[in-house]
Coordinates of C-alpha atoms in Angstrom, one line a residue:
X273 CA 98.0 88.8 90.3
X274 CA 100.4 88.2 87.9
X275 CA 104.4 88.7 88.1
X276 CA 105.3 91.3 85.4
X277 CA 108.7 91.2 86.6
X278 CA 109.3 87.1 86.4
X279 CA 107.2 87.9 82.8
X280 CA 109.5 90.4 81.7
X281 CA 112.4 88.4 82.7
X282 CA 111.6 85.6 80.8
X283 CA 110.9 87.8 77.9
X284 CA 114.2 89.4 77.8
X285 CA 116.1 85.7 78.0
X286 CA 113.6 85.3 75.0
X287 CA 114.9 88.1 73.4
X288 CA 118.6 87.7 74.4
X289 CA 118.6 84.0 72.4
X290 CA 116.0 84.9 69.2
X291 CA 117.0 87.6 67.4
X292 CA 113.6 87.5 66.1
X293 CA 111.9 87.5 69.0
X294 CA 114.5 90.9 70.0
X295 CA 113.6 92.1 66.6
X296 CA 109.6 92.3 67.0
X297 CA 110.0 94.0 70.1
X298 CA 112.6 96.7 69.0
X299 CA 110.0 97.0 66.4
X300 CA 107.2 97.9 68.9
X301 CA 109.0 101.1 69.7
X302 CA 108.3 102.8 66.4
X303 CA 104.6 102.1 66.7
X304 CA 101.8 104.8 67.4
X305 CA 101.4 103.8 70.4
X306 CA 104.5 102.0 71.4
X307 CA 103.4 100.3 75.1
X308 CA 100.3 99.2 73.7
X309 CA 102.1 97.6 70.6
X310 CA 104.7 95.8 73.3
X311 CA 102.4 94.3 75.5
X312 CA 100.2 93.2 72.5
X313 CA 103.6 91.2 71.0
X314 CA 104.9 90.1 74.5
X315 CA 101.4 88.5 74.7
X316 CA 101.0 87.3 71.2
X317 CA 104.9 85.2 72.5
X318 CA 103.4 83.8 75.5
X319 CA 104.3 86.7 78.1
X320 CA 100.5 88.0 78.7
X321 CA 100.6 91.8 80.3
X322 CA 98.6 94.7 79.3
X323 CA 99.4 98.6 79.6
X324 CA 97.9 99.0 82.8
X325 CA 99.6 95.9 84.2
X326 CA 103.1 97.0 83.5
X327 CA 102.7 100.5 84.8
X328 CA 101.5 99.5 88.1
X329 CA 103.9 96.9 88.7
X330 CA 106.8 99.5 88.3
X331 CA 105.1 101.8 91.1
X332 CA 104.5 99.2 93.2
X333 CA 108.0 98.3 93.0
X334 CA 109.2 101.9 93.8
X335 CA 106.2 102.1 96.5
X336 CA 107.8 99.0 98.1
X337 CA 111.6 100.5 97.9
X338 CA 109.4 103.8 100.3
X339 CA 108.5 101.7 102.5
X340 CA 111.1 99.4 102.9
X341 CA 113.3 102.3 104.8
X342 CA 114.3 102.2 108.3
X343 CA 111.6 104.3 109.7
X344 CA 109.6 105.2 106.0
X345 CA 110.4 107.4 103.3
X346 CA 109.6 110.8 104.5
X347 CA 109.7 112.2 100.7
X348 CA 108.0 109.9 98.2
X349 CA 109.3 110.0 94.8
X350 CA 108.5 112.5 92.3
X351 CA 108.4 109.3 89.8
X352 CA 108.4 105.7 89.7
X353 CA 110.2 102.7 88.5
X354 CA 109.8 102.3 84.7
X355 CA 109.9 98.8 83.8
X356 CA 109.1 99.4 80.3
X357 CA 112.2 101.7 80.0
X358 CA 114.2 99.6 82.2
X359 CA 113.1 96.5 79.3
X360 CA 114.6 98.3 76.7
X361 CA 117.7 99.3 78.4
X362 CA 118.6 95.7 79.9
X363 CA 118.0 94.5 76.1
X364 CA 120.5 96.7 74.7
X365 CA 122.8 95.3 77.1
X366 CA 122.6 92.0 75.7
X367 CA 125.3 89.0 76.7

């Protein structure tokens, strides 16, 4: 199974040092289908992940954070962990 996290991590130093690279995946955002259209350019730069992949790696993560608790979450989350969103915001953060 892959990383998505390592994957998007990588992508976003990517991003952070090519403005071009940063600039095809703002770019993504005003597409049709906009997660589509970013996993498509993260894997046309190397950084293979589909829609699915991203989506599940983010619940898993917050699934994880449940049961990580002393005891187990008694009330699951009414959402999980976007990655996608969490991309974007971490990219406009840029050092």
């Amino acid at each position: 199974m892959k990383n998505i996290g390592l994957l998007l991590d990588e992508l976003l130093s990517a991003a952070r040092s090519d403005p071009a690279v940063k600039a095809q995946l703002l770019a993504t955002r005003e597409q049709k289908d906009p997660l589509a259209a970013f996993c498509s350019t993260a894997s046309s730069l190397g950084y293979p992940m589909d829609p699915g992949e991203l989506i599940a790696a983010g619940e898993e993560y917050s699934c994880n954070q449940l049961k990580s608790t002393n005891g187990g979450g008694v009330t699951p989350y009414a959402y999980f962990d976007d990655l996608y969103d969490n991309f974007f915001t971490a990219l406009s953060f840029s050092f």
